[in-house]
Amino acid sequence: TSTLPLAVEVGRFKGTPEHLRLCEFCDLQVVEDEFHFNPLSKTKKLIGDAGISFSNAFVASPLCCPSRASILTGKYPHNHHVINNTLEGNCSSKAWQKSEEANTFPALLKANAGYQTFFAGKYLNQYGHSEAGGVEHVPPGWNFWVALEKNSKYYNYTLSVNGKPQKHGADYSKDYLTDVLANMSLDFLQYKSNYQPFFMMVSTPAPHSPWTAAPQYQDSFNSTKAPRDPNFNIHGKDKHWLIRQAKTPMTNSSVQFLDDAFRKRWRTLLSVDDLVEKIVNRLKVRGELDNTYIFFTSDNGYHTGQFSLPLDKRQLYEFDIRVPLMVRGPNIKPNQTSQMLVANVDLGPTILDIAGLDVNKTQMDGMSFLPEGKVNSSSWRTDILVEYEGEGSNVSDPACPLLGPGVSECFPDCVCEDSYNNTYACVRTVAPSANLQYCEFDDNEVFVEVYNVTADPFQLTNIAKTIDQEVLEKMNHRLMMLQSCAGQSCRTPGVYDPRYKFDPRQMFTSHSWRLGRLRQKMK
């Protein structure tokens, strides 16, 4: 997954324009409720230690394009309609451009708050596709546009520089993408107008595959291994069939492969750490650091060996949906940690709020978490929605004929990371009285997974068949509400909110088959 720093200049607190910067990165893992910051020590010091770290930050969907669309629009996937990384799945499609791009938060910053805006890095996986306008297409809302054509690379790629193709080769000094993005970001800071607030979005593919480290970092972390959490290399016996099909224990070659991948991913992050340091230092030299909000987060998590799945994302578990989120800026005290529940649909609303724009006048599903007394407010919501639509192949994988059609992302030992019926929706609850995950699959079983994350942080035990029936019905009802929510209705009180009201008569008739089958299944 890629990482993402954001910088925003805003005009709210002191009557002077302040600035905004968002750094977003791909596939960052949060391990044991705390992101492993070893390769990002400078980032942690310059952003996290200088501001606030959110320990309960999640994505609306654990896959690049749907998650990035949620960041840009402030909407859940069922409202922005990006369901996967393909053009057919609405990733950077003409339909997306027509329906959503003019209403992204950067477009609103530029049009309604007078911001000068800069984008550098990975945009959406299909950006630059010939059927979606090619690299000549520059989305509305960006004054300066430096976007990677299609998906993650480190060398031999094409950038769209304000709509014109710029090809790069394999010379480290000129072409290593993380460094190119850093240098272009520094150029923007140097040459932008000093009379307008600015917004920067720097989206490095690192640590996304192909995990190509800079030459000076290729021998780093040689003894590092993927974390051996309690759910590492064990069989998910009470989980959805896709998890149960993973081979346990993993082969030695699979373990070596995922350990090697983990090391390579960390090595790519050392260059990201350098990028963050360069940009923060440039802001400091220019006298703008104290007037700039900097956000650091990722588009999804990642797993390396959990429940014997070698490596990928796309699953409903904490390791794939939880992401790091750190923010520094005006009026944010250093060395803070917040346990409030935030999601990537909240980034856009928060940044618009900083810029003085009214989020309620948008169609965004998320909420502003701007720290002006709201952080500990009893009015903050207690749950969010996570949704994912699985992908599969119409034909059997030749290497794994016994699995039949409908699966994808298969490894040589026929462990597959995705399938058509790996389609699910979850209510993720974080409240004073509950830390709970409730998920339903859209498959023949209407398979249900429920986890008490306080008692079982590694989600070893699915309690769907033992949890109180009333809780199950309330969570099912809440999930149906969230799956059909839009805007304000996505922010209504959750099951564990004191203001929650449960009326079984309000069950949606269109979803009644699900509840009926669910009741039968739980008896």
Short mmCIF file of C-alpha atoms in Angstrom, two decimals:
data_model
loop_
_atom_site.label_atom_id
_atom_site.label_comp_id
_atom_site.label_asym_id
_atom_site.label_seq_id
_atom_site.Cartn_x
_atom_site.Cartn_y
_atom_site.Cartn_z
CA THR A 1 0.00 0.00 0.00
CA SER A 2 1.17 3.44 -0.56
CA THR A 3 1.71 6.17 1.94
CA LEU A 4 0.24 9.63 1.80
CA PRO A 5 1.44 12.91 3.34
CA LEU A 6 -0.93 15.90 3.07
CA ALA A 7 -0.06 19.51 3.75
CA VAL A 8 -2.72 22.15 4.11
CA GLU A 9 -2.53 25.87 4.55
CA VAL A 10 -5.66 27.16 6.21
CA GLY A 11 -7.20 30.42 7.42
CA ARG A 12 -9.15 29.75 10.57
CA PHE A 13 -7.35 30.24 13.84
CA LYS A 14 -5.16 33.27 13.53
CA GLY A 15 -6.73 35.07 10.62
CA THR A 16 -3.76 34.13 8.45
CA PRO A 17 -3.80 31.48 5.74
CA GLU A 18 -2.64 28.11 6.94
CA HIS A 19 -1.49 25.24 4.81
CA LEU A 20 -2.42 21.61 4.36
CA ARG A 21 -0.37 18.63 3.36
CA LEU A 22 -1.47 15.00 3.05
CA CYS A 23 1.04 12.18 2.73
CA GLU A 24 -0.51 8.91 1.64
CA PHE A 25 1.33 5.66 1.24
CA CYS A 26 0.39 2.21 -0.07
CA ASP A 27 -0.07 -0.94 2.01
CA LEU A 28 1.29 0.22 5.36
CA GLN A 29 0.93 -2.34 8.14
CA VAL A 30 -0.21 -1.51 11.63
CA VAL A 31 1.09 -4.22 13.92
CA GLU A 32 -0.07 -4.89 17.49
CA ASP A 33 -2.19 -1.72 17.49
CA GLU A 34 0.91 0.31 16.77
CA PHE A 35 2.48 0.98 13.42
CA HIS A 36 6.00 -0.40 13.20
CA PHE A 37 7.85 2.86 12.69
CA ASN A 38 11.39 1.48 12.39
CA PRO A 39 11.89 2.58 8.76
CA LEU A 40 9.92 5.79 9.39
CA SER A 41 11.64 7.06 12.53
CA LYS A 42 12.03 10.60 11.20
CA THR A 43 8.40 10.69 10.09
CA LYS A 44 7.23 9.61 13.53
CA LYS A 45 9.38 12.27 15.18
CA LEU A 46 8.45 15.08 12.76
CA ILE A 47 4.69 14.37 12.52
CA GLY A 48 3.52 11.92 15.20
CA ASP A 49 5.64 13.17 18.10
CA ALA A 50 5.02 16.77 17.03
CA GLY A 51 1.26 16.26 16.98
CA ILE A 52 -1.41 13.61 17.43
CA SER A 53 -1.46 9.90 16.54
CA PHE A 54 -4.77 8.14 16.05
CA SER A 55 -4.74 4.56 17.31
CA ASN A 56 -8.13 3.67 15.79
CA ALA A 57 -7.83 4.79 12.17
CA PHE A 58 -9.44 2.62 9.49
CA VAL A 59 -10.18 2.52 5.76
CA ALA A 60 -13.61 2.15 4.20
CA SER A 61 -12.28 -0.59 1.91
CA PRO A 62 -8.95 -2.50 2.12
CA LEU A 63 -7.91 -2.03 -1.52
CA CYS A 64 -6.06 0.77 -3.33
CA CYS A 65 -8.58 2.30 -5.72
CA PRO A 66 -11.79 2.11 -3.63
CA SER A 67 -9.88 3.44 -0.62
CA ARG A 68 -8.26 6.30 -2.57
CA ALA A 69 -11.65 7.21 -3.98
CA SER A 70 -12.98 7.35 -0.40
CA ILE A 71 -10.12 9.66 0.61
CA LEU A 72 -10.79 12.02 -2.30
CA THR A 73 -14.58 12.07 -2.06
CA GLY A 74 -15.21 11.55 1.66
CA LYS A 75 -17.69 8.83 0.63
CA TYR A 76 -18.11 5.15 1.30
CA PRO A 77 -17.64 2.86 -1.74
CA HIS A 78 -21.39 2.27 -2.14
CA ASN A 79 -21.70 6.01 -2.81
CA HIS A 80 -18.66 6.65 -5.04
CA HIS A 81 -19.14 3.28 -6.84
CA VAL A 82 -15.44 2.41 -7.18
CA ILE A 83 -15.47 -1.28 -6.30
CA ASN A 84 -12.02 -2.53 -7.34
CA ASN A 85 -8.79 -1.63 -9.17
CA THR A 86 -10.13 -2.19 -12.69
CA LEU A 87 -11.61 0.22 -15.20
CA GLU A 88 -14.75 -1.93 -15.20
CA GLY A 89 -14.82 -1.53 -11.42
CA ASN A 90 -15.01 2.26 -11.96
CA CYS A 91 -11.36 2.93 -11.06
CA SER A 92 -10.55 6.27 -12.74
CA SER A 93 -13.23 5.52 -15.35
CA LYS A 94 -15.08 8.06 -17.47
CA ALA A 95 -18.09 7.52 -15.18
CA TRP A 96 -15.96 8.31 -12.11
CA GLN A 97 -14.60 11.42 -13.80
CA LYS A 98 -18.08 12.60 -14.68
CA SER A 99 -19.80 11.86 -11.38
CA GLU A 100 -17.14 12.36 -8.67
CA GLU A 101 -13.99 14.22 -9.70
CA ALA A 102 -15.50 17.72 -9.66
CA ASN A 103 -16.64 17.17 -6.05
CA THR A 104 -13.45 15.85 -4.48
CA PHE A 105 -12.18 17.81 -1.52
CA PRO A 106 -9.15 19.25 -3.44
CA ALA A 107 -11.57 20.55 -6.12
CA LEU A 108 -13.65 22.22 -3.41
CA LEU A 109 -10.52 23.69 -1.78
CA LYS A 110 -9.47 25.23 -5.07
CA ALA A 111 -12.91 26.43 -6.20
CA ASN A 112 -14.40 27.61 -2.91
CA ALA A 113 -11.48 28.49 -0.66
CA GLY A 114 -8.89 29.87 -3.09
CA TYR A 115 -6.25 27.21 -2.48
CA GLN A 116 -3.38 26.50 -4.85
CA THR A 117 -3.23 22.73 -5.10
CA PHE A 118 -0.45 20.26 -5.91
CA PHE A 119 -0.61 16.52 -6.50
CA ALA A 120 2.38 14.19 -6.87
CA GLY A 121 2.42 10.39 -7.10
CA LYS A 122 0.00 7.51 -7.48
CA TYR A 123 -3.56 8.74 -8.08
CA LEU A 124 -5.91 5.88 -9.01
CA ASN A 125 -4.70 2.53 -10.38
CA GLN A 126 -6.18 3.02 -13.86
CA TYR A 127 -5.26 6.70 -14.21
CA GLY A 128 -3.80 7.33 -17.67
CA HIS A 129 -5.67 4.45 -19.33
CA SER A 130 -6.39 5.17 -23.00
CA GLU A 131 -10.10 4.52 -22.40
CA ALA A 132 -10.19 7.09 -19.61
CA GLY A 133 -8.58 10.08 -21.31
CA GLY A 134 -4.93 8.98 -21.10
CA VAL A 135 -2.33 11.01 -19.20
CA GLU A 136 -3.71 14.13 -20.90
CA HIS A 137 -6.62 14.03 -18.44
CA VAL A 138 -5.99 16.31 -15.46
CA PRO A 139 -8.76 16.03 -12.87
CA PRO A 140 -10.46 19.28 -11.83
CA GLY A 141 -9.11 20.85 -8.67
CA TRP A 142 -5.38 20.68 -9.32
CA ASN A 143 -3.17 23.65 -10.26
CA PHE A 144 -0.06 21.47 -10.43
CA TRP A 145 -0.41 17.82 -11.44
CA VAL A 146 2.32 15.15 -11.37
CA ALA A 147 0.59 11.77 -11.55
CA LEU A 148 1.88 8.27 -12.14
CA GLU A 149 0.40 6.49 -15.12
CA LYS A 150 -1.50 3.46 -13.76
CA ASN A 151 -0.15 1.41 -10.85
CA SER A 152 2.91 1.36 -8.63
CA LYS A 153 6.43 1.44 -10.05
CA TYR A 154 9.81 2.77 -8.96
CA TYR A 155 11.59 2.90 -12.34
CA ASN A 156 10.58 2.86 -16.02
CA TYR A 157 7.31 4.72 -15.61
CA THR A 158 5.46 7.66 -17.17
CA LEU A 159 4.28 10.72 -15.28
CA SER A 160 1.55 13.09 -16.38
CA VAL A 161 3.02 16.52 -15.72
CA ASN A 162 0.05 18.87 -16.07
CA GLY A 163 -1.30 16.59 -18.80
CA LYS A 164 1.93 16.02 -20.72
CA PRO A 165 3.73 12.64 -20.59
CA GLN A 166 7.18 12.58 -18.98
CA LYS A 167 8.95 9.23 -19.38
CA HIS A 168 11.49 7.98 -16.86
CA GLY A 169 14.08 5.21 -17.11
CA ALA A 170 16.16 3.28 -14.61
CA ASP A 171 18.85 5.77 -13.52
CA TYR A 172 18.63 6.13 -9.74
CA SER A 173 19.86 9.72 -9.70
CA LYS A 174 17.17 10.88 -12.13
CA ASP A 175 14.36 8.35 -12.04
CA TYR A 176 13.78 6.76 -8.63
CA LEU A 177 10.14 7.68 -8.16
CA THR A 178 10.10 8.43 -4.42
CA ASP A 179 12.98 10.88 -4.87
CA VAL A 180 11.41 12.42 -8.00
CA LEU A 181 8.22 13.06 -6.03
CA ALA A 182 10.24 14.61 -3.20
CA ASN A 183 12.08 16.95 -5.59
CA MET A 184 8.91 18.01 -7.38
CA SER A 185 7.27 18.71 -4.01
CA LEU A 186 10.20 20.90 -2.99
CA ASP A 187 9.98 22.75 -6.32
CA PHE A 188 6.29 23.47 -5.69
CA LEU A 189 7.04 24.88 -2.25
CA GLN A 190 9.79 27.04 -3.74
CA TYR A 191 7.80 28.51 -6.61
CA LYS A 192 4.19 28.64 -5.37
CA SER A 193 2.49 31.94 -4.68
CA ASN A 194 3.00 33.29 -1.17
CA TYR A 195 -0.33 35.11 -1.36
CA GLN A 196 -2.60 32.05 -1.41
CA PRO A 197 -2.94 29.14 1.00
CA PHE A 198 -1.78 25.82 -0.45
CA PHE A 199 -2.68 22.16 -0.38
CA MET A 200 -0.22 19.39 -1.30
CA MET A 201 -1.00 15.70 -1.70
CA VAL A 202 2.08 13.51 -2.02
CA SER A 203 1.20 9.90 -2.69
CA THR A 204 4.20 7.58 -2.91
CA PRO A 205 3.61 4.05 -4.19
CA ALA A 206 6.13 2.80 -1.61
CA PRO A 207 5.89 0.33 0.08
CA HIS A 208 3.69 -1.21 -2.64
CA SER A 209 5.15 -3.98 -4.81
CA PRO A 210 7.51 -4.32 -6.70
CA TRP A 211 9.33 -3.17 -3.52
CA THR A 212 12.38 -1.68 -5.27
CA ALA A 213 14.66 -0.02 -2.70
CA ALA A 214 17.03 2.83 -3.39
CA PRO A 215 20.59 1.49 -3.87
CA GLN A 216 21.85 2.93 -0.57
CA TYR A 217 19.14 1.02 1.32
CA GLN A 218 19.28 -2.37 -0.42
CA ASP A 219 21.15 -4.03 2.45
CA SER A 220 19.09 -2.56 5.30
CA PHE A 221 17.04 -4.72 7.69
CA ASN A 222 18.81 -7.92 6.57
CA SER A 223 17.82 -9.78 9.75
CA THR A 224 14.28 -8.39 9.97
CA LYS A 225 11.34 -10.78 9.69
CA ALA A 226 7.60 -10.25 9.40
CA PRO A 227 5.97 -9.98 12.84
CA ARG A 228 5.11 -13.32 14.43
CA ASP A 229 1.79 -12.23 15.90
CA PRO A 230 -0.47 -14.80 17.61
CA ASN A 231 -2.44 -15.10 14.33
CA PHE A 232 0.71 -15.73 12.25
CA ASN A 233 0.75 -19.07 10.41
CA ILE A 234 -2.34 -20.47 12.12
CA HIS A 235 -5.50 -21.91 10.58
CA GLY A 236 -8.56 -19.62 10.59
CA LYS A 237 -10.83 -22.56 11.27
CA ASP A 238 -13.98 -20.58 12.16
CA LYS A 239 -13.67 -18.04 9.33
CA HIS A 240 -14.98 -17.57 5.81
CA TRP A 241 -14.06 -20.41 3.44
CA LEU A 242 -11.42 -18.27 1.68
CA ILE A 243 -9.47 -18.05 4.94
CA ARG A 244 -10.04 -21.71 5.75
CA GLN A 245 -8.53 -22.79 2.40
CA ALA A 246 -5.12 -21.37 3.33
CA LYS A 247 -2.59 -24.16 3.94
CA THR A 248 -1.38 -24.40 7.54
CA PRO A 249 1.42 -24.51 8.39
CA MET A 250 2.75 -22.50 5.47
CA THR A 251 5.58 -24.01 3.47
CA ASN A 252 9.12 -22.89 4.28
CA SER A 253 9.30 -21.25 0.85
CA SER A 254 6.14 -19.21 1.58
CA VAL A 255 7.53 -18.02 4.92
CA GLN A 256 10.85 -17.10 3.30
CA PHE A 257 9.00 -15.24 0.55
CA LEU A 258 6.87 -13.17 2.94
CA ASP A 259 9.85 -12.38 5.20
CA ASP A 260 11.81 -11.23 2.16
CA ALA A 261 8.86 -9.12 1.02
CA PHE A 262 8.57 -7.56 4.49
CA ARG A 263 12.27 -6.56 4.41
CA LYS A 264 11.96 -5.12 0.91
CA ARG A 265 8.89 -3.11 1.88
CA TRP A 266 10.70 -1.60 4.86
CA ARG A 267 13.68 -0.70 2.65
CA THR A 268 11.42 1.29 0.29
CA LEU A 269 10.06 3.20 3.29
CA LEU A 270 13.50 4.58 4.15
CA SER A 271 13.24 6.77 1.04
CA VAL A 272 9.74 7.83 2.10
CA ASP A 273 11.20 8.82 5.47
CA ASP A 274 13.74 10.97 3.62
CA LEU A 275 10.94 12.57 1.57
CA VAL A 276 8.99 13.54 4.69
CA GLU A 277 12.12 14.99 6.30
CA LYS A 278 12.96 17.06 3.20
CA ILE A 279 9.49 18.54 2.93
CA VAL A 280 9.19 19.33 6.66
CA ASN A 281 12.64 20.95 6.61
CA ARG A 282 11.73 23.03 3.56
CA LEU A 283 8.56 24.24 5.27
CA LYS A 284 10.63 25.14 8.32
CA VAL A 285 13.24 27.09 6.31
CA ARG A 286 10.44 28.99 4.57
CA GLY A 287 8.86 29.90 7.92
CA GLU A 288 5.68 28.01 7.03
CA LEU A 289 5.90 24.91 9.22
CA ASP A 290 4.02 26.36 12.20
CA ASN A 291 1.20 27.40 9.89
CA THR A 292 0.85 24.05 8.11
CA TYR A 293 -1.19 20.97 8.93
CA ILE A 294 0.54 17.74 7.89
CA PHE A 295 -1.39 14.47 7.71
CA PHE A 296 0.30 11.09 7.28
CA THR A 297 -1.69 7.94 6.47
CA SER A 298 -2.12 4.98 4.09
CA ASP A 299 -4.76 3.66 1.70
CA ASN A 300 -4.93 0.22 3.35
CA GLY A 301 -3.12 -2.18 5.63
CA TYR A 302 -1.38 -5.41 4.65
CA HIS A 303 -0.87 -8.94 5.89
CA THR A 304 2.22 -11.12 5.86
CA GLY A 305 1.38 -14.62 7.07
CA GLN A 306 -1.62 -13.89 9.30
CA PHE A 307 -4.07 -16.83 9.20
CA SER A 308 -1.54 -18.47 6.84
CA LEU A 309 -2.30 -16.02 4.03
CA PRO A 310 1.13 -15.28 2.50
CA LEU A 311 0.70 -11.59 1.61
CA ASP A 312 -1.88 -9.18 0.27
CA LYS A 313 -4.72 -6.99 1.59
CA ARG A 314 -8.52 -7.25 0.77
CA GLN A 315 -9.55 -9.05 3.99
CA LEU A 316 -11.84 -7.73 6.74
CA TYR A 317 -9.36 -8.19 9.59
CA GLU A 318 -7.55 -5.50 11.56
CA PHE A 319 -4.27 -6.06 9.72
CA ASP A 320 -5.87 -5.02 6.40
CA ILE A 321 -8.33 -2.29 7.45
CA ARG A 322 -6.33 -0.48 10.16
CA VAL A 323 -3.89 2.23 9.04
CA PRO A 324 -1.52 4.72 10.65
CA LEU A 325 -2.76 8.31 10.94
CA MET A 326 -0.69 11.15 12.36
CA VAL A 327 -1.42 14.88 12.20
CA ARG A 328 0.58 17.92 13.24
CA GLY A 329 -0.35 21.57 12.84
CA PRO A 330 -1.56 24.78 14.45
CA ASN A 331 -3.25 24.32 17.85
CA ILE A 332 -2.35 20.60 17.95
CA LYS A 333 -0.28 19.86 21.04
CA PRO A 334 2.66 17.44 20.65
CA ASN A 335 2.87 13.85 21.85
CA GLN A 336 -0.85 13.19 21.84
CA THR A 337 -2.58 9.89 21.20
CA SER A 338 -6.29 9.68 20.43
CA GLN A 339 -8.45 6.57 20.57
CA MET A 340 -11.35 8.17 18.70
CA LEU A 341 -12.67 6.18 15.75
CA VAL A 342 -11.66 7.81 12.47
CA ALA A 343 -11.84 6.57 8.88
CA ASN A 344 -10.38 7.70 5.59
CA VAL A 345 -13.79 9.15 4.65
CA ASP A 346 -13.07 11.73 7.40
CA LEU A 347 -9.91 13.15 5.81
CA GLY A 348 -11.72 15.28 3.22
CA PRO A 349 -14.27 16.70 5.69
CA THR A 350 -11.50 17.51 8.19
CA ILE A 351 -9.41 19.33 5.60
CA LEU A 352 -12.41 21.28 4.31
CA ASP A 353 -13.23 22.19 7.92
CA ILE A 354 -9.68 23.47 8.45
CA ALA A 355 -10.11 25.63 5.34
CA GLY A 356 -13.31 27.10 6.74
CA LEU A 357 -15.73 25.31 4.41
CA ASP A 358 -19.03 23.82 5.59
CA VAL A 359 -18.87 20.03 5.28
CA ASN A 360 -22.66 19.82 5.60
CA LYS A 361 -22.97 21.53 2.22
CA THR A 362 -21.17 18.63 0.57
CA GLN A 363 -22.35 15.06 -0.08
CA MET A 364 -19.59 13.56 2.05
CA ASP A 365 -20.28 10.64 4.37
CA GLY A 366 -17.39 11.34 6.75
CA MET A 367 -16.98 13.79 9.66
CA SER A 368 -14.40 16.41 10.54
CA PHE A 369 -12.12 15.40 13.41
CA LEU A 370 -10.56 18.86 13.64
CA PRO A 371 -9.44 19.16 17.27
CA GLU A 372 -11.57 22.03 18.50
CA GLY A 373 -13.16 20.30 21.43
CA LYS A 374 -14.67 17.66 19.14
CA VAL A 375 -12.10 14.97 19.82
CA ASN A 376 -13.58 13.89 23.15
CA SER A 377 -17.09 15.04 22.38
CA SER A 378 -19.92 12.70 23.26
CA SER A 379 -21.38 13.49 19.86
CA TRP A 380 -18.61 11.65 18.00
CA ARG A 381 -19.86 8.54 16.21
CA THR A 382 -19.17 5.05 17.53
CA ASP A 383 -19.03 3.03 14.32
CA ILE A 384 -17.96 3.05 10.68
CA LEU A 385 -18.66 0.91 7.64
CA VAL A 386 -16.10 -1.27 5.86
CA GLU A 387 -17.12 -2.79 2.52
CA TYR A 388 -15.38 -4.82 -0.14
CA GLU A 389 -16.47 -6.53 -3.35
CA GLY A 390 -14.40 -9.63 -4.09
CA GLU A 391 -12.83 -10.40 -7.46
CA GLY A 392 -12.40 -13.73 -9.18
CA SER A 393 -11.61 -15.24 -12.54
CA ASN A 394 -14.29 -16.74 -14.78
CA VAL A 395 -12.01 -19.69 -15.54
CA SER A 396 -10.05 -22.02 -13.28
CA ASP A 397 -6.47 -21.14 -12.46
CA PRO A 398 -4.39 -23.66 -14.50
CA ALA A 399 -2.06 -24.08 -11.52
CA CYS A 400 -4.96 -24.75 -9.14
CA PRO A 401 -7.71 -26.56 -11.09
CA LEU A 402 -9.31 -28.10 -8.00
CA LEU A 403 -10.35 -24.68 -6.71
CA GLY A 404 -12.40 -24.08 -9.86
CA PRO A 405 -13.35 -20.68 -11.27
CA GLY A 406 -14.18 -17.67 -9.13
CA VAL A 407 -10.85 -17.19 -7.30
CA SER A 408 -7.93 -14.81 -7.88
CA GLU A 409 -4.58 -13.68 -6.46
CA CYS A 410 -3.44 -17.31 -6.11
CA PHE A 411 0.03 -18.34 -4.95
CA PRO A 412 2.00 -21.29 -6.37
CA ASP A 413 0.83 -23.57 -3.55
CA CYS A 414 -2.79 -22.78 -4.52
CA VAL A 415 -3.57 -20.49 -1.62
CA CYS A 416 -5.81 -17.77 -3.06
CA GLU A 417 -6.20 -14.31 -1.56
CA ASP A 418 -9.50 -13.33 -3.21
CA SER A 419 -12.71 -14.68 -4.73
CA TYR A 420 -16.02 -13.43 -6.09
CA ASN A 421 -17.76 -14.30 -2.83
CA ASN A 422 -15.11 -12.63 -0.70
CA THR A 423 -17.68 -9.82 -0.77
CA TYR A 424 -18.52 -8.46 2.66
CA ALA A 425 -19.61 -5.49 4.70
CA CYS A 426 -18.70 -4.79 8.32
CA VAL A 427 -19.67 -2.48 11.15
CA ARG A 428 -16.51 -1.57 13.04
CA THR A 429 -17.47 -0.25 16.49
CA VAL A 430 -15.20 1.61 18.90
CA ALA A 431 -17.12 2.89 21.94
CA PRO A 432 -16.44 3.12 25.70
CA SER A 433 -18.45 -0.08 26.23
CA ALA A 434 -17.48 -2.05 23.10
CA ASN A 435 -14.65 -2.66 20.66
CA LEU A 436 -16.43 -4.89 18.19
CA GLN A 437 -16.39 -5.98 14.55
CA TYR A 438 -19.51 -7.41 12.92
CA CYS A 439 -19.28 -8.65 9.30
CA GLU A 440 -21.61 -10.34 6.82
CA PHE A 441 -20.58 -11.99 3.57
CA ASP A 442 -22.70 -11.80 0.44
CA ASP A 443 -22.45 -15.49 -0.32
CA ASN A 444 -24.68 -18.57 -0.27
CA GLU A 445 -24.18 -18.98 3.48
CA VAL A 446 -24.61 -15.32 4.46
CA PHE A 447 -21.52 -16.15 6.51
CA VAL A 448 -21.10 -13.98 9.62
CA GLU A 449 -17.95 -13.10 11.55
CA VAL A 450 -17.99 -11.22 14.86
CA TYR A 451 -14.99 -10.29 17.00
CA ASN A 452 -14.61 -8.77 20.45
CA VAL A 453 -11.41 -6.88 19.67
CA THR A 454 -10.80 -5.94 23.31
CA ALA A 455 -10.67 -9.56 24.47
CA ASP A 456 -9.35 -10.92 21.18
CA PRO A 457 -7.18 -8.28 19.43
CA PHE A 458 -5.80 -10.79 16.91
CA GLN A 459 -9.30 -11.99 15.96
CA LEU A 460 -8.59 -15.64 16.65
CA THR A 461 -12.15 -16.53 17.70
CA ASN A 462 -15.29 -15.81 15.68
CA ILE A 463 -18.06 -15.34 18.29
CA ALA A 464 -20.96 -15.10 15.80
CA LYS A 465 -22.59 -18.28 17.13
CA THR A 466 -22.23 -17.45 20.82
CA ILE A 467 -22.93 -13.71 20.99
CA ASP A 468 -26.28 -12.54 22.36
CA GLN A 469 -29.05 -12.81 19.75
CA GLU A 470 -30.26 -9.27 20.45
CA VAL A 471 -26.79 -7.84 19.75
CA LEU A 472 -26.68 -9.84 16.53
CA GLU A 473 -30.02 -8.44 15.36
CA LYS A 474 -29.06 -4.87 16.25
CA MET A 475 -25.75 -5.16 14.42
CA ASN A 476 -27.45 -6.68 11.38
CA HIS A 477 -29.91 -3.77 11.38
CA ARG A 478 -27.12 -1.23 11.78
CA LEU A 479 -25.14 -2.79 8.94
CA MET A 480 -28.13 -2.56 6.60
CA MET A 481 -28.59 1.09 7.54
CA LEU A 482 -24.95 1.93 6.89
CA GLN A 483 -24.90 0.04 3.59
CA SER A 484 -27.67 2.31 2.32
CA CYS A 485 -26.55 5.54 4.04
CA ALA A 486 -25.54 8.76 2.33
CA GLY A 487 -24.17 11.95 3.88
CA GLN A 488 -25.73 12.74 7.26
CA SER A 489 -27.40 9.33 7.58
CA CYS A 490 -23.91 7.74 7.69
CA ARG A 491 -23.24 9.67 10.90
CA THR A 492 -26.26 8.57 12.96
CA PRO A 493 -25.79 6.92 16.39
CA GLY A 494 -24.46 3.37 16.36
CA VAL A 495 -25.57 0.39 18.45
CA TYR A 496 -23.27 1.27 21.35
CA ASP A 497 -24.11 5.00 21.31
CA PRO A 498 -26.41 6.03 24.20
CA ARG A 499 -28.61 7.83 21.65
CA TYR A 500 -29.18 4.67 19.56
CA LYS A 501 -32.78 3.59 19.06
CA PHE A 502 -33.54 0.11 17.78
CA ASP A 503 -36.91 -0.55 16.18
CA PRO A 504 -37.13 -4.00 14.53
CA ARG A 505 -40.18 -2.77 12.60
CA GLN A 506 -37.85 -0.49 10.63
CA MET A 507 -36.06 -3.44 9.04
CA PHE A 508 -35.71 -2.76 5.36
CA THR A 509 -38.01 -5.04 3.39
CA SER A 510 -35.44 -5.28 0.60
CA HIS A 511 -32.99 -6.80 3.07
CA SER A 512 -35.43 -8.93 5.05
CA TRP A 513 -34.20 -12.17 3.43
CA ARG A 514 -30.81 -11.54 4.97
CA LEU A 515 -32.12 -11.24 8.50
CA GLY A 516 -34.39 -14.26 8.09
CA ARG A 517 -31.55 -16.43 6.84
CA LEU A 518 -29.30 -15.03 9.53
CA ARG A 519 -31.76 -16.02 12.27
CA GLN A 520 -32.04 -19.54 10.86
CA LYS A 521 -28.28 -19.86 10.64
CA MET A 522 -27.71 -18.79 14.25
CA LYS A 523 -30.22 -21.25 15.76
#
